[in-house]
Coordinates of C-alpha atoms in Angstrom, one line a residue:
X270 CA 0.0 0.0 0.0
X271 CA 2.9 2.4 0.8
X272 CA 4.5 1.7 -2.5
X273 CA 1.2 2.3 -4.2
X274 CA 0.8 5.6 -2.4
X275 CA 4.3 6.7 -3.2
X276 CA 3.7 6.2 -6.9
X277 CA 1.1 9.1 -6.8
X278 CA 3.4 11.6 -5.1
X279 CA 5.0 12.5 -8.4
X280 CA 1.7 14.2 -9.4
X281 CA 2.4 17.9 -9.8
X282 CA -1.2 19.2 -9.9
X283 CA -3.4 20.5 -7.2
X284 CA -6.3 18.7 -5.5
X285 CA -9.3 19.3 -3.2
X286 CA -9.0 17.0 -0.2
X287 CA -12.8 17.4 0.5
X288 CA -13.5 16.0 -2.9
X289 CA -11.2 13.1 -2.1
X290 CA -13.0 12.4 1.2
X291 CA -16.4 12.4 -0.6
X292 CA -15.0 9.9 -3.2
X293 CA -13.6 7.7 -0.5
X294 CA -16.8 7.7 1.4
X295 CA -18.8 6.8 -1.7
X296 CA -16.5 3.8 -2.3
X297 CA -16.8 2.5 1.2
X298 CA -20.6 2.9 1.2
X299 CA -21.0 1.0 -2.2
X300 CA -18.7 -1.8 -1.1
X301 CA -19.8 -2.4 2.5
X302 CA -23.3 -0.7 2.5
X303 CA -24.7 -0.8 6.1
X304 CA -22.4 -3.6 7.3
X305 CA -19.2 -3.3 9.4
X306 CA -20.1 -0.1 11.2
X307 CA -17.2 1.2 13.1
X308 CA -14.7 -0.6 11.0
X309 CA -14.9 1.7 8.0
X310 CA -11.8 3.8 8.0
X311 CA -10.6 6.6 5.7
X312 CA -7.0 7.7 5.5
X313 CA -6.3 11.2 4.0
X314 CA -2.8 11.7 2.8
X315 CA -2.1 15.2 1.6
X316 CA 0.6 17.9 1.6
X317 CA -1.9 20.6 2.4
X318 CA -0.4 22.8 -0.3
X319 CA -3.6 24.0 -2.0
X320 CA -6.8 25.5 -0.4
X321 CA -10.2 23.8 -0.9
X322 CA -12.5 25.2 -3.5
X323 CA -15.8 27.0 -2.8
X324 CA -18.9 24.7 -3.2
X325 CA -21.6 25.5 -5.8
X326 CA -24.2 25.8 -3.0
X327 CA -23.7 26.9 0.6
X328 CA -20.5 27.5 2.4
X329 CA -17.4 25.4 3.2
X330 CA -18.7 25.0 6.7
X331 CA -22.0 23.6 5.4
X332 CA -20.1 21.2 3.2
X333 CA -17.9 20.0 6.1
X334 CA -20.9 19.6 8.4
X335 CA -22.8 17.5 5.7
X336 CA -19.7 15.2 5.3
X337 CA -19.3 14.8 9.1
X338 CA -23.0 14.0 9.5
X339 CA -22.8 11.3 6.8
X340 CA -19.7 9.8 8.3
X341 CA -21.4 9.7 11.7
X342 CA -24.4 7.9 10.2
X343 CA -22.2 5.4 8.4
X344 CA -19.9 4.8 11.4
X345 CA -16.8 5.9 9.5
X346 CA -13.5 7.1 11.1
X347 CA -10.8 9.1 9.4
X348 CA -7.1 9.6 9.9
X349 CA -5.1 12.4 8.4
X350 CA -1.5 12.3 7.3
X351 CA 0.3 15.5 6.3
X352 CA 3.3 14.8 4.0
X353 CA 5.8 17.7 4.3
X354 CA 7.7 17.9 1.0
X355 CA 10.1 20.5 -0.3
X356 CA 8.0 23.5 -1.1
X357 CA 8.0 27.3 -0.9
X358 CA 8.2 28.6 2.7
X359 CA 5.5 31.2 1.9
X360 CA 2.9 28.5 1.4
X361 CA -0.5 29.7 2.4
X362 CA -1.0 28.9 6.1
X363 CA -4.8 29.0 5.7
X364 CA -4.6 25.6 4.1
X365 CA -3.1 24.2 7.3
X366 CA -5.7 25.9 9.4
X367 CA -8.5 24.5 7.3
X368 CA -7.1 21.0 7.6
X369 CA -6.9 21.3 11.4
X370 CA -10.3 22.9 11.8
X371 CA -12.2 20.7 9.3
X372 CA -10.9 17.3 10.3
X373 CA -13.6 15.2 11.9
X374 CA -13.3 14.9 15.7
X375 CA -15.0 12.3 17.9
X376 CA -17.3 13.8 20.6
X377 CA -19.6 12.6 23.3
X378 CA -22.9 14.2 24.3
X379 CA -23.4 14.9 28.0
X380 CA -25.7 16.8 30.4
X381 CA -24.0 19.1 32.8
X382 CA -26.0 19.1 36.0
X383 CA -25.9 22.2 38.2
X384 CA -28.2 21.6 41.1
X385 CA -31.7 22.0 39.5
X386 CA -30.2 23.3 36.2
X387 CA -29.3 20.9 33.4
X388 CA -27.2 22.1 30.4
X389 CA -26.7 19.9 27.3
X390 CA -23.1 20.0 26.3
X391 CA -20.8 18.3 23.8
X392 CA -17.4 17.1 24.9
X393 CA -14.4 17.0 22.5
X394 CA -10.9 16.0 23.0
X395 CA -8.7 19.0 22.6
X396 CA -5.3 17.3 23.1
X397 CA -4.5 13.7 23.6
X398 CA -1.2 11.9 24.1
X399 CA -0.2 9.7 21.2
X400 CA 0.9 6.4 22.8
X401 CA 3.9 4.5 21.6
X402 CA 2.7 1.4 19.6
X403 CA 2.4 -1.8 21.5
X404 CA 5.0 -4.3 20.3
X405 CA 3.7 -7.9 20.2
X406 CA 5.8 -10.9 21.2
X407 CA 7.6 -12.7 18.4
X408 CA 8.5 -16.4 18.4
X409 CA 10.7 -17.9 15.8
X410 CA 9.5 -21.4 16.8
X411 CA 5.9 -20.7 16.2
X412 CA 4.7 -21.3 12.6
X413 CA 4.6 -18.1 10.5
X414 CA 0.8 -18.5 9.9
X415 CA 0.0 -18.6 13.6
X416 CA -0.5 -15.0 14.6
X417 CA -1.6 -15.8 18.1
X418 CA 0.9 -18.4 19.3
X419 CA 0.9 -18.9 23.0
X420 CA 2.7 -21.2 25.5
X421 CA 1.3 -22.5 28.7
X422 CA 2.1 -25.1 31.4
X423 CA -0.2 -28.1 31.5
X424 CA -0.4 -30.4 34.5
X425 CA -1.1 -34.0 33.2
X426 CA -4.0 -36.0 34.7
X427 CA -5.5 -32.8 36.3
X428 CA -8.3 -30.7 34.7
X429 CA -9.6 -27.6 36.4
X430 CA -13.1 -26.7 35.2
X431 CA -13.6 -23.0 34.1
X432 CA -16.1 -22.3 36.9
X433 CA -13.4 -23.1 39.5
X434 CA -10.8 -20.8 38.1
X435 CA -10.7 -17.5 39.9
X436 CA -8.3 -14.6 39.9
X437 CA -5.8 -13.9 42.7
X438 CA -4.6 -10.4 43.7
X439 CA -1.3 -9.7 45.4
X440 CA -1.9 -8.2 48.9
X441 CA 1.5 -8.0 50.7
X442 CA 3.2 -11.4 50.8
X443 CA 0.0 -13.4 50.1
X444 CA -2.4 -13.8 47.1
X445 CA -6.1 -13.2 47.9
X446 CA -8.5 -15.1 45.6
X447 CA -11.5 -13.1 44.5
X448 CA -14.3 -14.7 42.4
X449 CA -15.8 -12.9 39.3
X450 CA -19.1 -12.5 41.2
X451 CA -17.3 -10.8 44.1
X452 CA -15.3 -8.6 41.8
X453 CA -18.4 -7.5 40.0
X454 CA -20.2 -6.8 43.2
X455 CA -17.4 -4.6 44.7
X456 CA -17.1 -2.4 41.6
X457 CA -18.5 1.1 41.8
X458 CA -21.1 1.6 39.1
X459 CA -22.4 5.1 39.0
X460 CA -24.8 6.5 36.4
X461 CA -23.5 8.3 33.4
X462 CA -23.4 12.0 34.3
X463 CA -21.4 15.2 34.6
X464 CA -22.2 16.8 38.0
X465 CA -21.0 20.1 39.5
X466 CA -19.5 19.7 42.9
X467 CA -18.7 23.4 43.5
X468 CA -16.5 26.4 42.7
X469 CA -13.1 27.6 43.9
X470 CA -10.6 30.3 43.2
X471 CA -8.4 29.6 40.1
X472 CA -5.3 30.1 42.3
X473 CA -6.2 27.0 44.3
X474 CA -5.6 24.7 41.3
X475 CA -1.9 24.4 40.9
X476 CA -0.3 23.7 37.5
X477 CA 1.2 20.4 38.6
X478 CA -2.3 19.1 39.5
X479 CA -3.2 18.7 35.8
X480 CA -3.4 15.1 34.7
X481 CA -4.0 13.3 31.3
X482 CA -5.7 14.8 28.3
X483 CA -7.6 18.1 27.8
X484 CA -11.3 18.1 26.8
X485 CA -13.4 21.0 25.7
X486 CA -17.0 21.5 26.8
X487 CA -19.3 23.4 24.4
X488 CA -23.0 23.9 24.4
X489 CA -25.1 21.7 22.2
X490 CA -25.1 23.3 18.7
X491 CA -28.5 24.8 17.9
X492 CA -29.7 24.7 21.5
X493 CA -30.1 28.4 22.3
X494 CA -30.9 27.9 25.9
X495 CA -27.8 25.7 26.5
X496 CA -25.6 28.2 24.6
X497 CA -26.9 31.2 26.7
X498 CA -26.6 29.3 30.0
X499 CA -23.1 28.0 29.3
X500 CA -22.0 31.4 28.1
X501 CA -23.4 33.2 31.2
X502 CA -21.7 30.7 33.5
X503 CA -18.4 31.0 31.7
X504 CA -18.4 34.8 31.8
X505 CA -19.4 34.9 35.4
X506 CA -16.6 32.5 36.4
X507 CA -14.1 34.5 34.3
X508 CA -15.1 37.8 36.0
X509 CA -14.8 36.3 39.5
X510 CA -11.6 34.3 38.6
X511 CA -13.3 31.0 39.6
X512 CA -13.1 27.5 38.3
X513 CA -15.6 24.6 38.7
X514 CA -14.9 21.2 40.2
X515 CA -17.0 18.5 38.5
X516 CA -17.4 14.7 38.7
X517 CA -17.6 12.8 35.4
X518 CA -18.7 9.3 34.4
X519 CA -18.4 9.0 30.7
X520 CA -20.2 5.7 30.2
X521 CA -23.1 4.0 31.8
X522 CA -22.0 1.4 34.4
X523 CA -18.3 2.3 33.9
X524 CA -16.2 1.9 37.0
X525 CA -14.0 4.8 36.2
X526 CA -15.0 8.0 37.9
X527 CA -12.9 11.2 37.5
X528 CA -13.0 14.5 39.3
X529 CA -11.7 17.5 37.2
X530 CA -11.6 21.2 36.9
X531 CA -13.6 23.3 34.4
X532 CA -11.7 26.5 33.3
X533 CA -13.7 29.1 31.4
X534 CA -12.7 30.0 27.9
X535 CA -14.4 33.2 26.9
X536 CA -14.3 33.7 23.2
X537 CA -13.5 37.2 21.7
X538 CA -14.9 36.2 18.2
X539 CA -18.6 36.5 17.2
X540 CA -18.7 33.1 15.4
X541 CA -17.0 31.1 18.1
X542 CA -19.0 30.2 21.3
X543 CA -17.8 30.3 24.8
X544 CA -16.6 27.0 26.2
X545 CA -14.8 25.3 29.1
X546 CA -11.5 23.4 29.3
X547 CA -11.7 20.2 31.4
X548 CA -8.6 18.6 33.0
X549 CA -8.6 15.7 35.4
X550 CA -7.4 16.4 38.9
X551 CA -5.3 14.0 41.0
X552 CA -6.7 12.1 44.0
X553 CA -4.8 11.7 47.3
X554 CA -3.0 8.5 45.9
X555 CA -1.7 10.4 42.9
X556 CA -0.1 13.4 44.8
X557 CA 3.6 13.3 45.7
X558 CA 3.9 15.0 49.0
X559 CA 7.6 15.8 48.9
X560 CA 8.1 19.6 49.5
X561 CA 11.1 21.6 48.6
X562 CA 12.2 25.0 49.9
X563 CA 11.6 28.1 47.8
X564 CA 14.6 30.0 46.4
X565 CA 13.1 33.2 47.7
X566 CA 13.7 32.2 51.3
X567 CA 17.3 31.3 50.8
X568 CA 20.0 33.7 52.2
X569 CA 21.3 36.4 50.0
X570 CA 24.7 34.6 49.6
X571 CA 22.8 31.8 47.7
X572 CA 20.8 34.1 45.5
X573 CA 22.0 35.6 42.1
X574 CA 23.3 39.1 42.1
X575 CA 22.3 41.8 39.6
X576 CA 25.0 40.9 37.1
X577 CA 24.2 37.1 37.2
X578 CA 20.5 37.8 36.8
X579 CA 21.1 40.1 33.8
X580 CA 23.2 37.4 32.1
X581 CA 20.5 34.7 32.7
X582 CA 17.9 37.1 31.3
X583 CA 19.9 37.6 28.1
X584 CA 20.2 33.8 27.7
X585 CA 16.5 33.4 28.0
X586 CA 15.8 36.1 25.5
X587 CA 18.3 34.6 23.1
X588 CA 16.6 31.2 23.2
X589 CA 13.1 32.6 23.0
X590 CA 11.1 30.3 20.6
X591 CA 8.4 32.8 20.1
X592 CA 10.0 36.3 19.9
X593 CA 7.6 39.2 19.4
X594 CA 7.1 40.1 15.7
X595 CA 8.7 36.9 14.4
X596 CA 7.5 33.4 13.5
X597 CA 7.3 30.8 16.2
X598 CA 10.1 28.2 15.9
X599 CA 8.4 25.0 17.4
X600 CA 4.6 25.4 17.1
X601 CA 2.8 22.4 18.5
X602 CA 0.5 22.0 15.5
X603 CA 3.4 21.4 13.2
X604 CA 6.0 19.7 15.5
X605 CA 5.8 15.9 15.4
X606 CA 6.8 13.7 18.3
X607 CA 10.4 12.9 17.5
X608 CA 10.2 9.5 19.2
X609 CA 7.2 8.3 17.2
X610 CA 8.4 9.9 14.0
X611 CA 11.8 8.1 14.2
X612 CA 10.1 4.8 15.1
X613 CA 7.7 4.9 12.2
X614 CA 10.4 5.9 9.7
X615 CA 12.6 3.0 10.8
X616 CA 9.6 0.7 10.7
X617 CA 8.9 1.7 7.1
X618 CA 12.5 1.2 6.2
X619 CA 12.6 -2.2 8.0
X620 CA 9.6 -3.4 6.1
X621 CA 11.3 -2.8 2.8
X622 CA 14.8 -3.9 3.8
X623 CA 14.8 -6.4 6.7
X624 CA 18.6 -6.3 7.2
X625 CA 19.0 -2.5 7.1
X626 CA 20.9 -0.8 10.0
X627 CA 19.4 1.9 12.2
X628 CA 20.0 5.2 10.3
X629 CA 21.3 8.3 12.1
X630 CA 18.9 11.0 13.2
X631 CA 17.9 13.0 10.2
X632 CA 18.0 16.8 9.9
X633 CA 14.3 17.3 10.4
X634 CA 14.2 15.6 13.8
X635 CA 17.5 17.3 14.9
X636 CA 15.8 20.7 14.7
X637 CA 13.2 19.4 17.2
X638 CA 15.5 17.6 19.6
X639 CA 18.6 19.8 19.5
X640 CA 19.2 23.6 19.8
X641 CA 19.9 25.6 16.7
X642 CA 23.7 25.4 16.1
X643 CA 23.6 28.6 14.0
X644 CA 21.8 30.5 16.7
X645 CA 24.4 29.4 19.3
X646 CA 27.3 30.4 17.1
X647 CA 25.9 33.8 16.6
X648 CA 25.5 34.5 20.3
X649 CA 28.7 33.1 21.7
X650 CA 29.2 36.3 23.7
X651 CA 26.0 35.8 25.7
X652 CA 27.0 32.3 26.6
X653 CA 30.5 33.3 27.6
X654 CA 29.1 36.1 29.7
X655 CA 26.9 33.6 31.5
X656 CA 29.8 31.3 32.0
X657 CA 31.9 34.1 33.5
X658 CA 29.1 35.2 35.8
X659 CA 28.7 31.8 37.4
X660 CA 32.1 30.7 38.3
X661 CA 32.5 27.1 39.4
X662 CA 34.3 26.5 42.7
X663 CA 35.4 23.4 44.6
X664 CA 33.2 22.6 47.6
X665 CA 35.4 23.1 50.7
X666 CA 33.2 20.7 52.7
X667 CA 34.2 17.7 50.6
X668 CA 37.1 15.8 52.1
X669 CA 39.7 14.0 50.0
X670 CA 39.1 10.3 49.7
X671 CA 41.8 7.8 50.6
X672 CA 42.2 7.0 47.0
X673 CA 43.1 10.6 46.1
X674 CA 45.5 10.8 49.0
X675 CA 47.5 7.7 47.8
X676 CA 47.6 9.1 44.2
X677 CA 49.1 12.3 45.4
X678 CA 51.8 10.6 47.4
X679 CA 55.1 10.9 45.5
X680 CA 56.9 7.8 46.9
X681 CA 56.1 4.2 47.8
X682 CA 56.6 0.8 46.2
X683 CA 53.9 -0.9 44.1
X684 CA 53.2 -3.4 46.8
X685 CA 52.6 -0.6 49.3
X686 CA 50.3 1.1 46.9
X687 CA 48.3 -2.0 46.3
X688 CA 48.0 -2.7 50.1
X689 CA 47.0 1.0 50.7
X690 CA 44.5 0.8 47.8
X691 CA 42.8 -2.2 49.4
X692 CA 42.8 -0.6 52.8
X693 CA 41.4 2.6 51.3
X694 CA 38.6 0.7 49.5
X695 CA 37.7 -1.1 52.7
X696 CA 37.6 2.2 54.6
X697 CA 35.6 3.9 51.9
X698 CA 33.0 1.1 52.0
X699 CA 32.9 1.1 55.8
X700 CA 32.4 4.9 55.8
X701 CA 29.6 4.7 53.3
X702 CA 27.8 2.0 55.2
X703 CA 28.3 3.9 58.4
X704 CA 27.0 7.2 57.0
X705 CA 24.0 5.4 55.5
X706 CA 23.2 3.7 58.8
X707 CA 23.7 6.9 60.9
X708 CA 20.8 8.9 59.4
X709 CA 19.4 11.2 62.1
X710 CA 16.1 9.9 63.4
X711 CA 15.7 12.1 66.5
X712 CA 16.9 15.3 67.9
X713 CA 19.7 14.7 70.4
X714 CA 21.2 16.8 73.3
X715 CA 24.7 17.4 71.8
X716 CA 23.8 19.4 68.7
X717 CA 20.0 19.6 68.5
X718 CA 19.9 22.4 65.8
X719 CA 22.1 20.3 63.4
X720 CA 20.0 17.2 64.1
X721 CA 16.8 19.2 63.3
X722 CA 18.2 20.5 60.1
X723 CA 19.3 17.0 58.9
X724 CA 15.9 15.6 59.7
X725 CA 14.2 18.4 57.8
X726 CA 16.4 17.8 54.8
X727 CA 15.6 14.1 54.6
X728 CA 13.5 13.2 51.4
X729 CA 13.1 9.4 51.9
X730 CA 9.8 9.9 53.7
X731 CA 7.6 12.9 54.3
X732 CA 7.1 11.9 58.0
X733 CA 10.5 13.1 59.0
X734 CA 9.6 16.8 58.5
X735 CA 6.6 16.5 60.9
X736 CA 8.6 14.4 63.3
X737 CA 11.5 16.9 63.4
X738 CA 9.1 19.8 64.0
X739 CA 7.3 18.0 66.8
X740 CA 10.6 16.9 68.5
X741 CA 11.9 20.5 68.4
X742 CA 8.6 21.8 69.9
X743 CA 9.0 19.4 72.8
X744 CA 12.6 20.4 73.3
X745 CA 11.7 24.1 73.4
X746 CA 8.7 23.6 75.7
X747 CA 10.8 21.5 78.2
X748 CA 13.5 24.2 78.3
X749 CA 11.0 27.0 79.0
X750 CA 9.1 25.0 81.6
X751 CA 12.1 23.8 83.5
X752 CA 14.0 27.1 83.5
X753 CA 15.2 28.7 86.7
X754 CA 15.3 32.5 86.5
X755 CA 15.7 32.3 82.7
X756 CA 18.9 30.2 82.7
X757 CA 17.8 28.2 79.7
X758 CA 16.1 31.0 77.7
X759 CA 19.1 31.4 75.3
X760 CA 19.0 27.7 74.4
X761 CA 15.2 27.8 73.9
X762 CA 15.7 30.9 71.7
X763 CA 18.3 29.2 69.6
X764 CA 16.1 26.2 68.9
X765 CA 13.1 28.5 68.3
X766 CA 15.0 30.4 65.6
X767 CA 15.9 27.1 63.9
X768 CA 12.3 25.9 64.1
X769 CA 11.1 29.2 62.6
X770 CA 13.6 29.0 59.7
X771 CA 12.8 25.3 59.0
X772 CA 9.0 25.9 58.9
X773 CA 9.5 28.8 56.4
X774 CA 11.7 26.6 54.1
X775 CA 9.3 23.6 54.3
X776 CA 6.2 25.8 53.9
X777 CA 4.8 24.9 57.4
X778 CA 4.0 28.3 58.8
X779 CA 0.9 27.2 60.6
X780 CA 2.7 24.7 62.8
X781 CA 5.1 27.4 64.0
X782 CA 2.5 30.1 64.5
X783 CA 0.2 27.7 66.5
X784 CA 3.1 26.6 68.6
X785 CA 4.3 30.2 69.4
X786 CA 0.7 31.2 70.4
X787 CA 0.5 28.1 72.7
X788 CA 3.9 28.8 74.2
X789 CA 3.1 32.4 75.0
X790 CA -0.2 31.5 76.5
X791 CA 1.5 28.9 78.7
X792 CA 4.1 31.4 79.8
X793 CA 1.4 33.9 80.9
X794 CA -0.5 31.2 82.9
X795 CA 2.7 29.9 84.6
X796 CA 4.2 33.3 85.5
X797 CA 6.9 33.0 82.8
X798 CA 6.2 36.3 81.1
X799 CA 9.9 37.1 81.1
X800 CA 10.4 34.6 78.3
X801 CA 7.8 36.5 76.2
X802 CA 9.8 39.7 76.9
X803 CA 13.0 37.9 76.0
X804 CA 11.5 36.9 72.6
X805 CA 10.3 40.4 72.0
X806 CA 13.7 41.8 72.6
X807 CA 15.1 39.4 70.0
X808 CA 12.3 40.3 67.5
X809 CA 10.8 36.8 67.3
X810 CA 7.4 37.1 65.6
X811 CA 4.9 34.9 63.8
X812 CA 5.6 33.8 60.2
X813 CA 3.8 36.3 57.9
X814 CA 2.3 35.8 54.5
X815 CA 5.2 37.7 53.0
X816 CA 7.6 35.1 54.3
X817 CA 5.5 32.0 53.5
X818 CA 2.6 32.0 51.0
X819 CA 0.6 29.5 53.0
X820 CA 0.5 31.7 56.1
X821 CA -2.6 33.7 56.8
X822 CA -0.9 36.2 59.2
X823 CA -0.5 39.8 57.9
X824 CA 2.7 41.6 58.8
X825 CA 0.9 44.1 61.1
X826 CA -0.7 41.3 63.2
X827 CA 2.7 39.5 63.5
X828 CA 4.4 42.6 64.9
X829 CA 1.6 43.4 67.3
X830 CA 1.5 39.8 68.6
X831 CA 4.5 40.1 70.9
X832 CA 3.4 43.6 72.1
X833 CA 0.2 42.2 73.7
X834 CA 2.0 39.8 76.1
X835 CA 4.3 42.6 77.1
X836 CA 1.4 44.9 77.9
X837 CA -0.3 42.1 79.9
X838 CA 2.8 41.6 82.0
X839 CA 3.0 45.3 82.8
X840 CA -0.6 45.3 83.8
X841 CA 0.0 42.3 86.1
X842 CA 3.0 44.1 87.7
X843 CA 0.9 47.2 88.4
X844 CA -1.8 45.0 89.9
X845 CA 0.8 43.2 92.1
X846 CA 2.2 46.6 93.2
X847 CA -1.3 47.8 94.2
X848 CA -1.9 44.6 96.2
X849 CA 1.5 45.1 98.1
X850 CA 0.5 48.7 98.9
X851 CA -2.8 47.6 100.4
X852 CA -1.1 44.9 102.5
X853 CA 1.5 47.4 103.8
X854 CA -1.4 49.7 105.0
X855 CA -3.0 46.8 106.8
X856 CA 0.3 45.9 108.4
X857 CA 0.8 49.5 109.5
X858 CA 3.3 50.5 106.8
X859 CA 3.2 53.7 104.8

C-alpha cells in the first residue's frame, strides 16, 4: 500500500481534499453498505499545499458539516497524514488551518447538572497523548501463519473446570482469591453523568495538578438555551476568577469516575461560542507530598546578584522560541513527536529492507531535539558572559578520599600502593555503610539544631519533617518549663529560631504560629512572662504571609502579637504593686 501511495506523489497538480473524502466515502458505502459499522476507515494523505474550493451551493462549513453527519451515520472514522515535501516557505497557512479545523473529531454528548439546572453539552478531546505502539511478542519457533501463538504449562492428569478458576490479587506477601461475582459486586457503578461539585478560586488549582488529556466542553449546537446558560456561566466565572470542580462518568456502568476542573474559555470572536476546558485532577493517591524549599527564602549569599540575573535574562531572550514580531520556531500544531516519527520511519525502512541498520537522526528531527547550532554560534558572547558570571568553585566541605591521597603521594613501592589501595577501598566502603546507617532519626542533646536541620532535609519519607518539627517543639517547651530565672532562655531561643527557619523553608508556617501562640499562653499562665519579653527583645514574631505564601498572618498582626504579652505583663506588675501597697497599709506601713 505504501509503494502504491508513493507512486502518486509525483503528481504535480493541485487537488481538493474534501472531494477526495467524498469519493472515498462513496467507495466505502458502495462496497460495505450498512455492514461493518465502526470498521470503515478513511486515511487522508495530503501535503496541504492548496486550499479547498468553494462549493456550488452553501459555504465550506456547510459542506464539512454535511460530510461529518454522513460519516457519523455510516460509522466511519478518518485519519489524516500530512506529508511535508520540499516547497515554498511562503505556502498559504490558511490551508493548514483549514485542515486542522475541518478534520472530523469524535465527541460525546453529555448533560452538565448544576443543582436543579441541566445544560446539554458536547465534549471534544482538545489534546491527547499519542501512545507508543504496542510491540507484540515474536517467536521464531511458532509457525509463521500462527498470529496468536501462546505457550502454557499443563499439568497432566488434572483438569480444572472453568467455573473453579478465579483470579488472585497480590496483597502483601499473600495472594487473595476473588471470584468474578465478588469482583463484579465490589465495583463502583455510578450512572453516566457530569455533576457540578462546587466552585473555587483559580489560584487554588496548581499547575502540577493537571493530569492526562484536555477536553473542551461546548453547548449543544443549535440549542439556544444551552448556549446562553453556558456562556453566562463561563463569563461569570471568568469575571470572578473562579473554576468549577465536576465529577464525570463518561459511560453507563463504567467503574472509572474522575474529578476534574472546568476552566472558562471566553471567546472574543462572534462566530466562536464560549466554552470550558476540562482537565482531570489527582486524588490523594496520585499526589507526591515531597516539598522543597523556595529559592526566595534562601539567604542572599545563595541568590544571584544583579549581574548574574542580567546574564541569565539575556540567555532566555536569546533562546526565545516565540519572539515578538517573528515566526514561532516550534509550534505544537506542526511539530511531530520525534520518538514516534523516528520509530515509524525506521519501521517503514525495515519493512522494505529487513537487514538494514538503524539510520542516524535526520536533519528534520535534529531541529526538534537539539538547539539551533547557527543561533548558538551567533550568540557566543552571551553564553561566555553567563559562564563568567557563574564561576564554578570546589566545595570546601568535601574531604579528600583515601584513593586521592595515595595518588598524590610521590613515593612508595607498588606493593605498598596495592595494600594501601585495598585498605582505602575497605575504609571507603565502611564509611559509606556507616553514613547510610547513621541517618538522624531524632533530635539529640549534643547538637539539636544540626539534628533538626538534617531531619528536615531528609527526602526518603515525608514523615521526617513533621517528626522533626514535633521533636523541636517538645525540646523548646521543656527548656522553658524547666528554666530557673531564665537560665535556659538562650537555648530555647536558639532552637526556636531554627524551628522558625525550618518551617519557612518547608512551607509549614501554621505549625510554628500555632506553637508560638500556645507557648506564649503557657508562659502567661505559669508566670513565665519574662520569656515573652525575651522573645520580643530578639524580634521573634509569627511567620507572615510575605515570608511563606501558606501563612494567613498579615505583617501588622505579626508585629503586634508580641506587644500584647508585654502589655499584659506590665498590667500584672501594676496590679501586684497595688496589692502590696494595700497589704502594707494593713500591716501598719506607709
